[in-house]
Amino acid sequence: MSTDPYILAQEAAKALKSATGLESFDVALVMGSGWVPAADAIGQTLSEIPVTELPGFAPPAVAGHAGRVRVTRTEAGRHALIFLGRTHLYEGRGVDPVVHGVRTAVAAGARTIVLTNAAGGLRPEHQNIGDPVLISDHINLTGANPITGATFIDLTEVYSKRLRALVREIDPSIGEGVYVAFRGPTYETPAEIRMLRTLGGDLVGMSTVLEAVAAREAGAEVLGLSLVTNPGAGLVGEPLNHEEVLEVGRATATRMGVLLAKVVDRL
Ligand code: 8IG
């Protein structure tokens, strides 16, 4: 196994192709918390393996919770690579394992990366719990970056305008927002939430931005979708616990899965 993260991704892509018997993939989707139950609605499962069977994927942070990677065939015959779970920066393994799935997917042929997450809403006045929101842009407050060295990547349009327009054609009720990422694993203080609103954030979470940057570096087109599962700390009521996040995901699974299936078939 290589110690170079880019070569390691090529090795993982090769292993993925041989494990699945497929030579290429049309799209990859990363299913964040709340989105895993939506995966079944995207299409027919052709194969599924624990990511740890591929080079470079981190072992599970919690025993029995290894991420899995599934190959799905959509109704229109597209092949989607679906990551069920992701590695987060707060796990403390550094930035390379966080973006390894995206780099592997692009190395395996995916030209489109769909990044999903569950997020806190910073604008509860016009966001409902259980609503999907298109990520229009991000503010990276993780303190990390997946790229090292003088590689100056343009981030003017991280989240593809074309793909956002496509999603709104499918469901015009979906709004857009700026996603702010912290490293976590703590949620924010109420003062931090007020700061993020002043900074122009609409959503807050602990994922997605590093993967989006790695995908842009690799030349892929990115679609970002947040599922709002709680209002930011101090805005209204109490912050949700993780079980409530999963419950919101189960309640919205069909809507989110049908939406993703339509997106994949119209890419
Ligand atoms: I779900 O309110 C979810 N993930 N940082 N803040 C941060 N991450 C989150 C939140 C939240 N809700």
mmCIF file of C-alpha atoms and ligand atoms in Angstrom:
data_model
loop_
_atom_site.group_PDB
_atom_site.id
_atom_site.type_symbol
_atom_site.label_atom_id
_atom_site.label_comp_id
_atom_site.label_asym_id
_atom_site.label_seq_id
_atom_site.Cartn_x
_atom_site.Cartn_y
_atom_site.Cartn_z
ATOM 1 C CA MET A 1 0.000 0.000 0.000
ATOM 2 C CA SER A 2 1.306 3.403 -0.983
ATOM 3 C CA THR A 3 1.875 6.197 1.525
ATOM 4 C CA ASP A 4 0.992 8.748 -1.199
ATOM 5 C CA PRO A 5 -2.752 9.445 -0.816
ATOM 6 C CA TYR A 6 -3.289 9.893 -4.566
ATOM 7 C CA ILE A 7 -1.589 6.595 -5.449
ATOM 8 C CA LEU A 8 -3.435 4.907 -2.568
ATOM 9 C CA ALA A 9 -6.715 6.083 -4.141
ATOM 10 C CA GLN A 10 -5.666 4.520 -7.459
ATOM 11 C CA GLU A 11 -4.912 1.258 -5.642
ATOM 12 C CA ALA A 12 -8.324 1.383 -3.932
ATOM 13 C CA ALA A 13 -10.028 2.084 -7.286
ATOM 14 C CA LYS A 14 -8.322 -0.945 -8.817
ATOM 15 C CA ALA A 15 -9.410 -3.136 -5.880
ATOM 16 C CA LEU A 16 -12.939 -1.757 -6.147
ATOM 17 C CA LYS A 17 -13.147 -2.582 -9.856
ATOM 18 C CA SER A 18 -11.985 -6.130 -9.270
ATOM 19 C CA ALA A 19 -14.304 -6.606 -6.246
ATOM 20 C CA THR A 20 -17.343 -5.366 -8.204
ATOM 21 C CA GLY A 21 -16.466 -6.648 -11.660
ATOM 22 C CA LEU A 22 -17.195 -3.204 -13.122
ATOM 23 C CA GLU A 23 -14.723 -1.159 -15.146
ATOM 24 C CA SER A 24 -16.194 2.267 -14.400
ATOM 25 C CA PHE A 25 -18.823 4.148 -12.421
ATOM 26 C CA ASP A 26 -20.964 7.081 -13.540
ATOM 27 C CA VAL A 27 -21.391 8.800 -10.211
ATOM 28 C CA ALA A 28 -20.481 8.406 -6.550
ATOM 29 C CA LEU A 29 -22.681 9.380 -3.623
ATOM 30 C CA VAL A 30 -21.531 9.802 -0.039
ATOM 31 C CA MET A 31 -24.416 9.136 2.321
ATOM 32 C CA GLY A 32 -23.994 11.083 5.540
ATOM 33 C CA SER A 33 -25.921 10.545 8.736
ATOM 34 C CA GLY A 34 -29.599 10.691 8.040
ATOM 35 C CA TRP A 35 -29.147 9.722 4.381
ATOM 36 C CA VAL A 36 -28.211 6.018 4.630
ATOM 37 C CA PRO A 37 -31.870 4.846 4.640
ATOM 38 C CA ALA A 38 -32.378 6.743 1.345
ATOM 39 C CA ALA A 39 -29.820 4.564 -0.470
ATOM 40 C CA ASP A 40 -32.233 1.683 -1.097
ATOM 41 C CA ALA A 41 -34.485 3.902 -3.219
ATOM 42 C CA ILE A 42 -31.699 4.834 -5.672
ATOM 43 C CA GLY A 43 -31.769 1.536 -7.520
ATOM 44 C CA GLN A 44 -30.922 -2.119 -7.443
ATOM 45 C CA THR A 45 -27.937 -3.214 -5.327
ATOM 46 C CA LEU A 46 -25.419 -5.128 -7.444
ATOM 47 C CA SER A 47 -22.800 -5.611 -4.735
ATOM 48 C CA GLU A 48 -21.769 -4.261 -1.376
ATOM 49 C CA ILE A 49 -18.555 -4.615 0.654
ATOM 50 C CA PRO A 50 -17.080 -3.084 3.810
ATOM 51 C CA VAL A 51 -14.778 -0.219 2.782
ATOM 52 C CA THR A 52 -12.080 -1.760 4.939
ATOM 53 C CA GLU A 53 -11.680 -4.452 2.249
ATOM 54 C CA LEU A 54 -10.188 -1.725 0.045
ATOM 55 C CA PRO A 55 -6.740 -0.143 0.580
ATOM 56 C CA GLY A 56 -6.598 3.075 2.603
ATOM 57 C CA PHE A 57 -9.991 3.125 4.304
ATOM 58 C CA ALA A 58 -9.960 3.726 8.047
ATOM 59 C CA PRO A 59 -11.212 0.976 10.350
ATOM 60 C CA PRO A 60 -14.483 1.849 12.077
ATOM 61 C CA ALA A 61 -14.320 4.450 14.871
ATOM 62 C CA VAL A 62 -17.079 2.520 16.667
ATOM 63 C CA ALA A 63 -16.964 -1.312 16.661
ATOM 64 C CA GLY A 64 -19.451 -2.777 14.185
ATOM 65 C CA HIS A 65 -19.940 0.511 12.339
ATOM 66 C CA ALA A 66 -17.582 0.041 9.409
ATOM 67 C CA GLY A 67 -18.572 2.051 6.378
ATOM 68 C CA ARG A 68 -19.767 0.071 3.380
ATOM 69 C CA VAL A 69 -19.584 0.773 -0.313
ATOM 70 C CA ARG A 70 -22.404 -0.366 -2.541
ATOM 71 C CA VAL A 71 -22.749 -0.501 -6.302
ATOM 72 C CA THR A 72 -26.262 0.343 -7.438
ATOM 73 C CA ARG A 73 -27.787 0.130 -10.885
ATOM 74 C CA THR A 74 -30.410 2.814 -11.451
ATOM 75 C CA GLU A 75 -33.580 2.446 -13.485
ATOM 76 C CA ALA A 76 -31.896 4.113 -16.477
ATOM 77 C CA GLY A 77 -28.900 1.772 -16.189
ATOM 78 C CA ARG A 78 -26.389 4.121 -14.549
ATOM 79 C CA HIS A 79 -23.853 2.651 -12.166
ATOM 80 C CA ALA A 80 -23.632 4.520 -8.879
ATOM 81 C CA LEU A 81 -21.025 3.971 -6.203
ATOM 82 C CA ILE A 82 -22.672 4.640 -2.855
ATOM 83 C CA PHE A 83 -20.612 5.140 0.293
ATOM 84 C CA LEU A 84 -22.766 4.274 3.306
ATOM 85 C CA GLY A 85 -21.008 6.313 5.959
ATOM 86 C CA ARG A 86 -17.854 8.415 5.873
ATOM 87 C CA THR A 87 -14.731 9.201 7.878
ATOM 88 C CA HIS A 88 -14.850 12.529 9.736
ATOM 89 C CA LEU A 89 -11.977 14.850 10.636
ATOM 90 C CA TYR A 90 -12.972 14.685 14.307
ATOM 91 C CA GLU A 91 -11.996 10.992 14.366
ATOM 92 C CA GLY A 92 -8.420 12.256 14.555
ATOM 93 C CA ARG A 93 -6.877 10.292 11.674
ATOM 94 C CA GLY A 94 -6.040 13.434 9.744
ATOM 95 C CA VAL A 95 -7.401 14.704 6.486
ATOM 96 C CA ASP A 96 -6.366 11.981 4.009
ATOM 97 C CA PRO A 97 -8.809 9.289 5.239
ATOM 98 C CA VAL A 98 -11.608 11.900 5.136
ATOM 99 C CA VAL A 99 -11.217 12.417 1.372
ATOM 100 C CA HIS A 100 -10.080 8.909 0.407
ATOM 101 C CA GLY A 101 -13.562 7.805 -0.710
ATOM 102 C CA VAL A 102 -13.927 10.761 -3.054
ATOM 103 C CA ARG A 103 -10.434 10.297 -4.488
ATOM 104 C CA THR A 104 -11.081 6.580 -4.946
ATOM 105 C CA ALA A 105 -14.403 7.235 -6.696
ATOM 106 C CA VAL A 106 -12.843 9.704 -9.136
ATOM 107 C CA ALA A 107 -9.936 7.320 -9.756
ATOM 108 C CA ALA A 108 -12.568 4.642 -10.519
ATOM 109 C CA GLY A 109 -14.160 6.844 -13.174
ATOM 110 C CA ALA A 110 -16.845 8.842 -11.363
ATOM 111 C CA ARG A 111 -17.035 12.356 -12.834
ATOM 112 C CA THR A 112 -19.835 13.502 -10.504
ATOM 113 C CA ILE A 113 -19.707 13.397 -6.710
ATOM 114 C CA VAL A 114 -22.868 13.798 -4.642
ATOM 115 C CA LEU A 115 -22.094 14.726 -1.031
ATOM 116 C CA THR A 116 -24.901 14.481 1.512
ATOM 117 C CA ASN A 117 -24.954 15.307 5.200
ATOM 118 C CA ALA A 118 -27.149 16.081 8.153
ATOM 119 C CA ALA A 119 -26.730 19.626 9.391
ATOM 120 C CA GLY A 120 -27.860 22.191 11.891
ATOM 121 C CA GLY A 121 -29.986 24.969 10.411
ATOM 122 C CA LEU A 122 -28.830 28.545 11.022
ATOM 123 C CA ARG A 123 -32.028 30.095 9.556
ATOM 124 C CA PRO A 124 -34.880 28.344 11.396
ATOM 125 C CA GLU A 125 -37.205 31.157 10.237
ATOM 126 C CA HIS A 126 -37.198 29.574 6.759
ATOM 127 C CA GLN A 127 -35.879 26.046 7.287
ATOM 128 C CA ASN A 128 -37.945 23.104 8.478
ATOM 129 C CA ILE A 129 -36.603 19.995 10.187
ATOM 130 C CA GLY A 130 -36.469 17.245 7.573
ATOM 131 C CA ASP A 131 -36.017 19.614 4.615
ATOM 132 C CA PRO A 132 -33.224 18.974 2.133
ATOM 133 C CA VAL A 133 -31.187 22.095 1.260
ATOM 134 C CA LEU A 134 -28.858 22.460 -1.729
ATOM 135 C CA ILE A 135 -25.386 23.566 -0.717
ATOM 136 C CA SER A 136 -24.586 26.658 -2.804
ATOM 137 C CA ASP A 137 -21.166 27.363 -1.289
ATOM 138 C CA HIS A 138 -19.195 26.673 1.869
ATOM 139 C CA ILE A 139 -17.115 28.265 4.605
ATOM 140 C CA ASN A 140 -14.346 25.934 5.750
ATOM 141 C CA LEU A 141 -13.662 26.511 9.431
ATOM 142 C CA THR A 142 -12.180 23.050 10.001
ATOM 143 C CA GLY A 143 -8.639 24.431 9.968
ATOM 144 C CA ALA A 144 -7.747 21.639 7.544
ATOM 145 C CA ASN A 145 -7.285 21.260 3.795
ATOM 146 C CA PRO A 146 -6.830 18.038 1.830
ATOM 147 C CA ILE A 147 -4.245 19.652 -0.465
ATOM 148 C CA THR A 148 -0.640 20.191 0.543
ATOM 149 C CA GLY A 149 1.800 22.385 -1.366
ATOM 150 C CA ALA A 150 1.497 25.159 -3.915
ATOM 151 C CA THR A 151 -1.488 23.724 -5.782
ATOM 152 C CA PHE A 152 -3.873 26.667 -6.091
ATOM 153 C CA ILE A 153 -7.318 25.251 -6.788
ATOM 154 C CA ASP A 154 -10.098 27.597 -7.944
ATOM 155 C CA LEU A 155 -13.114 27.361 -5.628
ATOM 156 C CA THR A 156 -15.355 29.912 -7.368
ATOM 157 C CA GLU A 157 -17.965 27.235 -8.084
ATOM 158 C CA VAL A 158 -17.343 24.264 -5.808
ATOM 159 C CA TYR A 159 -20.991 23.177 -5.947
ATOM 160 C CA SER A 160 -22.028 22.967 -9.593
ATOM 161 C CA LYS A 161 -24.645 25.506 -10.718
ATOM 162 C CA ARG A 162 -25.717 23.059 -13.414
ATOM 163 C CA LEU A 163 -26.414 20.298 -10.877
ATOM 164 C CA ARG A 164 -28.237 22.676 -8.530
ATOM 165 C CA ALA A 165 -30.485 23.782 -11.381
ATOM 166 C CA LEU A 166 -31.118 20.133 -12.242
ATOM 167 C CA VAL A 167 -32.227 19.381 -8.665
ATOM 168 C CA ARG A 168 -34.534 22.412 -8.643
ATOM 169 C CA GLU A 169 -36.098 21.236 -11.923
ATOM 170 C CA ILE A 170 -36.887 17.953 -10.174
ATOM 171 C CA ASP A 171 -38.060 19.616 -6.930
ATOM 172 C CA PRO A 172 -38.583 23.397 -7.095
ATOM 173 C CA SER A 173 -39.359 23.525 -3.352
ATOM 174 C CA ILE A 174 -35.708 22.883 -2.400
ATOM 175 C CA GLY A 175 -33.827 25.960 -1.141
ATOM 176 C CA GLU A 176 -30.104 26.744 -1.198
ATOM 177 C CA GLY A 177 -27.661 27.681 1.514
ATOM 178 C CA VAL A 178 -24.058 28.215 2.555
ATOM 179 C CA TYR A 179 -22.685 25.277 4.581
ATOM 180 C CA VAL A 180 -20.211 26.042 7.339
ATOM 181 C CA ALA A 181 -17.983 23.226 8.563
ATOM 182 C CA PHE A 182 -16.304 22.935 11.919
ATOM 183 C CA ARG A 183 -14.017 20.076 12.895
ATOM 184 C CA GLY A 184 -16.309 18.998 15.751
ATOM 185 C CA PRO A 185 -17.058 16.713 17.504
ATOM 186 C CA THR A 186 -18.626 19.327 19.790
ATOM 187 C CA TYR A 187 -21.673 21.173 18.559
ATOM 188 C CA GLU A 188 -21.437 24.957 18.588
ATOM 189 C CA THR A 189 -21.984 27.338 21.450
ATOM 190 C CA PRO A 190 -24.846 29.815 21.008
ATOM 191 C CA ALA A 191 -22.217 32.565 20.528
ATOM 192 C CA GLU A 192 -20.610 30.578 17.695
ATOM 193 C CA ILE A 193 -24.017 30.100 16.067
ATOM 194 C CA ARG A 194 -24.611 33.887 16.186
ATOM 195 C CA MET A 195 -21.149 34.359 14.628
ATOM 196 C CA LEU A 196 -21.949 31.924 11.801
ATOM 197 C CA ARG A 197 -25.210 33.734 11.002
ATOM 198 C CA THR A 198 -23.268 37.034 10.808
ATOM 199 C CA LEU A 199 -20.704 35.387 8.527
ATOM 200 C CA GLY A 200 -23.390 34.400 6.046
ATOM 201 C CA GLY A 201 -23.787 30.738 6.928
ATOM 202 C CA ASP A 202 -27.108 28.943 6.550
ATOM 203 C CA LEU A 203 -26.149 25.392 7.605
ATOM 204 C CA VAL A 204 -23.548 24.008 9.995
ATOM 205 C CA GLY A 205 -21.958 20.594 10.203
ATOM 206 C CA MET A 206 -18.759 18.586 10.492
ATOM 207 C CA SER A 207 -18.234 17.118 7.038
ATOM 208 C CA THR A 208 -18.469 17.650 3.267
ATOM 209 C CA VAL A 209 -16.176 20.652 2.696
ATOM 210 C CA LEU A 210 -12.901 18.705 2.584
ATOM 211 C CA GLU A 211 -14.441 16.081 0.298
ATOM 212 C CA ALA A 212 -15.796 18.828 -1.969
ATOM 213 C CA VAL A 213 -12.346 20.410 -2.236
ATOM 214 C CA ALA A 214 -10.727 17.034 -3.014
ATOM 215 C CA ALA A 215 -13.382 16.359 -5.672
ATOM 216 C CA ARG A 216 -12.752 19.743 -7.324
ATOM 217 C CA GLU A 217 -9.013 19.141 -7.219
ATOM 218 C CA ALA A 218 -9.646 15.829 -8.996
ATOM 219 C CA GLY A 219 -11.788 17.603 -11.615
ATOM 220 C CA ALA A 220 -15.191 16.154 -10.658
ATOM 221 C CA GLU A 221 -18.473 18.039 -10.590
ATOM 222 C CA VAL A 222 -19.963 18.303 -7.083
ATOM 223 C CA LEU A 223 -23.532 18.321 -5.809
ATOM 224 C CA GLY A 224 -24.023 18.988 -2.080
ATOM 225 C CA LEU A 225 -27.227 18.301 -0.152
ATOM 226 C CA SER A 226 -27.872 18.887 3.542
ATOM 227 C CA LEU A 227 -30.733 17.424 5.496
ATOM 228 C CA VAL A 228 -31.663 19.922 8.216
ATOM 229 C CA THR A 229 -32.115 17.900 11.399
ATOM 230 C CA ASN A 230 -31.870 20.534 14.144
ATOM 231 C CA PRO A 231 -31.714 24.282 14.651
ATOM 232 C CA GLY A 232 -28.252 25.591 15.581
ATOM 233 C CA ALA A 233 -27.535 25.710 19.322
ATOM 234 C CA GLY A 234 -29.403 28.429 21.160
ATOM 235 C CA LEU A 235 -31.698 29.375 18.260
ATOM 236 C CA VAL A 236 -34.755 27.468 19.450
ATOM 237 C CA GLY A 237 -35.212 24.714 22.007
ATOM 238 C CA GLU A 238 -32.595 22.073 22.719
ATOM 239 C CA PRO A 239 -30.045 20.645 20.284
ATOM 240 C CA LEU A 240 -30.945 17.210 18.925
ATOM 241 C CA ASN A 241 -29.125 14.057 19.877
ATOM 242 C CA HIS A 242 -27.717 11.686 17.273
ATOM 243 C CA GLU A 243 -30.636 9.241 17.556
ATOM 244 C CA GLU A 244 -33.021 12.064 16.590
ATOM 245 C CA VAL A 245 -30.809 12.815 13.566
ATOM 246 C CA LEU A 246 -31.148 9.192 12.451
ATOM 247 C CA GLU A 247 -34.912 9.340 13.048
ATOM 248 C CA VAL A 248 -35.240 12.393 10.770
ATOM 249 C CA GLY A 249 -33.329 10.391 8.153
ATOM 250 C CA ARG A 250 -35.643 7.398 8.460
ATOM 251 C CA ALA A 251 -38.676 9.670 8.164
ATOM 252 C CA THR A 252 -37.392 11.336 4.976
ATOM 253 C CA ALA A 253 -35.709 8.276 3.389
ATOM 254 C CA THR A 254 -38.157 7.761 0.551
ATOM 255 C CA ARG A 255 -38.283 11.439 -0.439
ATOM 256 C CA MET A 256 -34.480 11.747 -0.393
ATOM 257 C CA GLY A 257 -33.911 8.435 -2.195
ATOM 258 C CA VAL A 258 -36.407 9.197 -4.969
ATOM 259 C CA LEU A 259 -34.846 12.645 -5.402
ATOM 260 C CA LEU A 260 -31.326 11.162 -5.651
ATOM 261 C CA ALA A 261 -32.493 8.484 -8.096
ATOM 262 C CA LYS A 262 -33.947 11.161 -10.414
ATOM 263 C CA VAL A 263 -30.776 13.242 -10.134
ATOM 264 C CA VAL A 264 -28.526 10.288 -10.989
ATOM 265 C CA ASP A 265 -30.633 9.344 -14.002
ATOM 266 C CA ARG A 266 -30.539 12.906 -15.395
ATOM 267 C CA LEU A 267 -26.864 13.724 -14.880
HETATM 268 I I1 8IG B 1 -27.023 16.629 12.369
HETATM 269 O O1 8IG B 1 -25.931 21.786 14.882
HETATM 270 C C1 8IG B 1 -25.878 18.086 12.897
HETATM 271 N N1 8IG B 1 -24.578 18.105 12.670
HETATM 272 N N2 8IG B 1 -21.470 21.392 13.865
HETATM 273 N N3 8IG B 1 -23.728 21.598 14.387
HETATM 274 C C2 8IG B 1 -22.696 20.888 13.819
HETATM 275 N N4 8IG B 1 -22.880 19.718 13.232
HETATM 276 C C3 8IG B 1 -24.132 19.229 13.191
HETATM 277 C C4 8IG B 1 -25.218 19.885 13.748
HETATM 278 C C5 8IG B 1 -25.020 21.143 14.380
HETATM 279 N N5 8IG B 1 -26.324 19.154 13.558
#
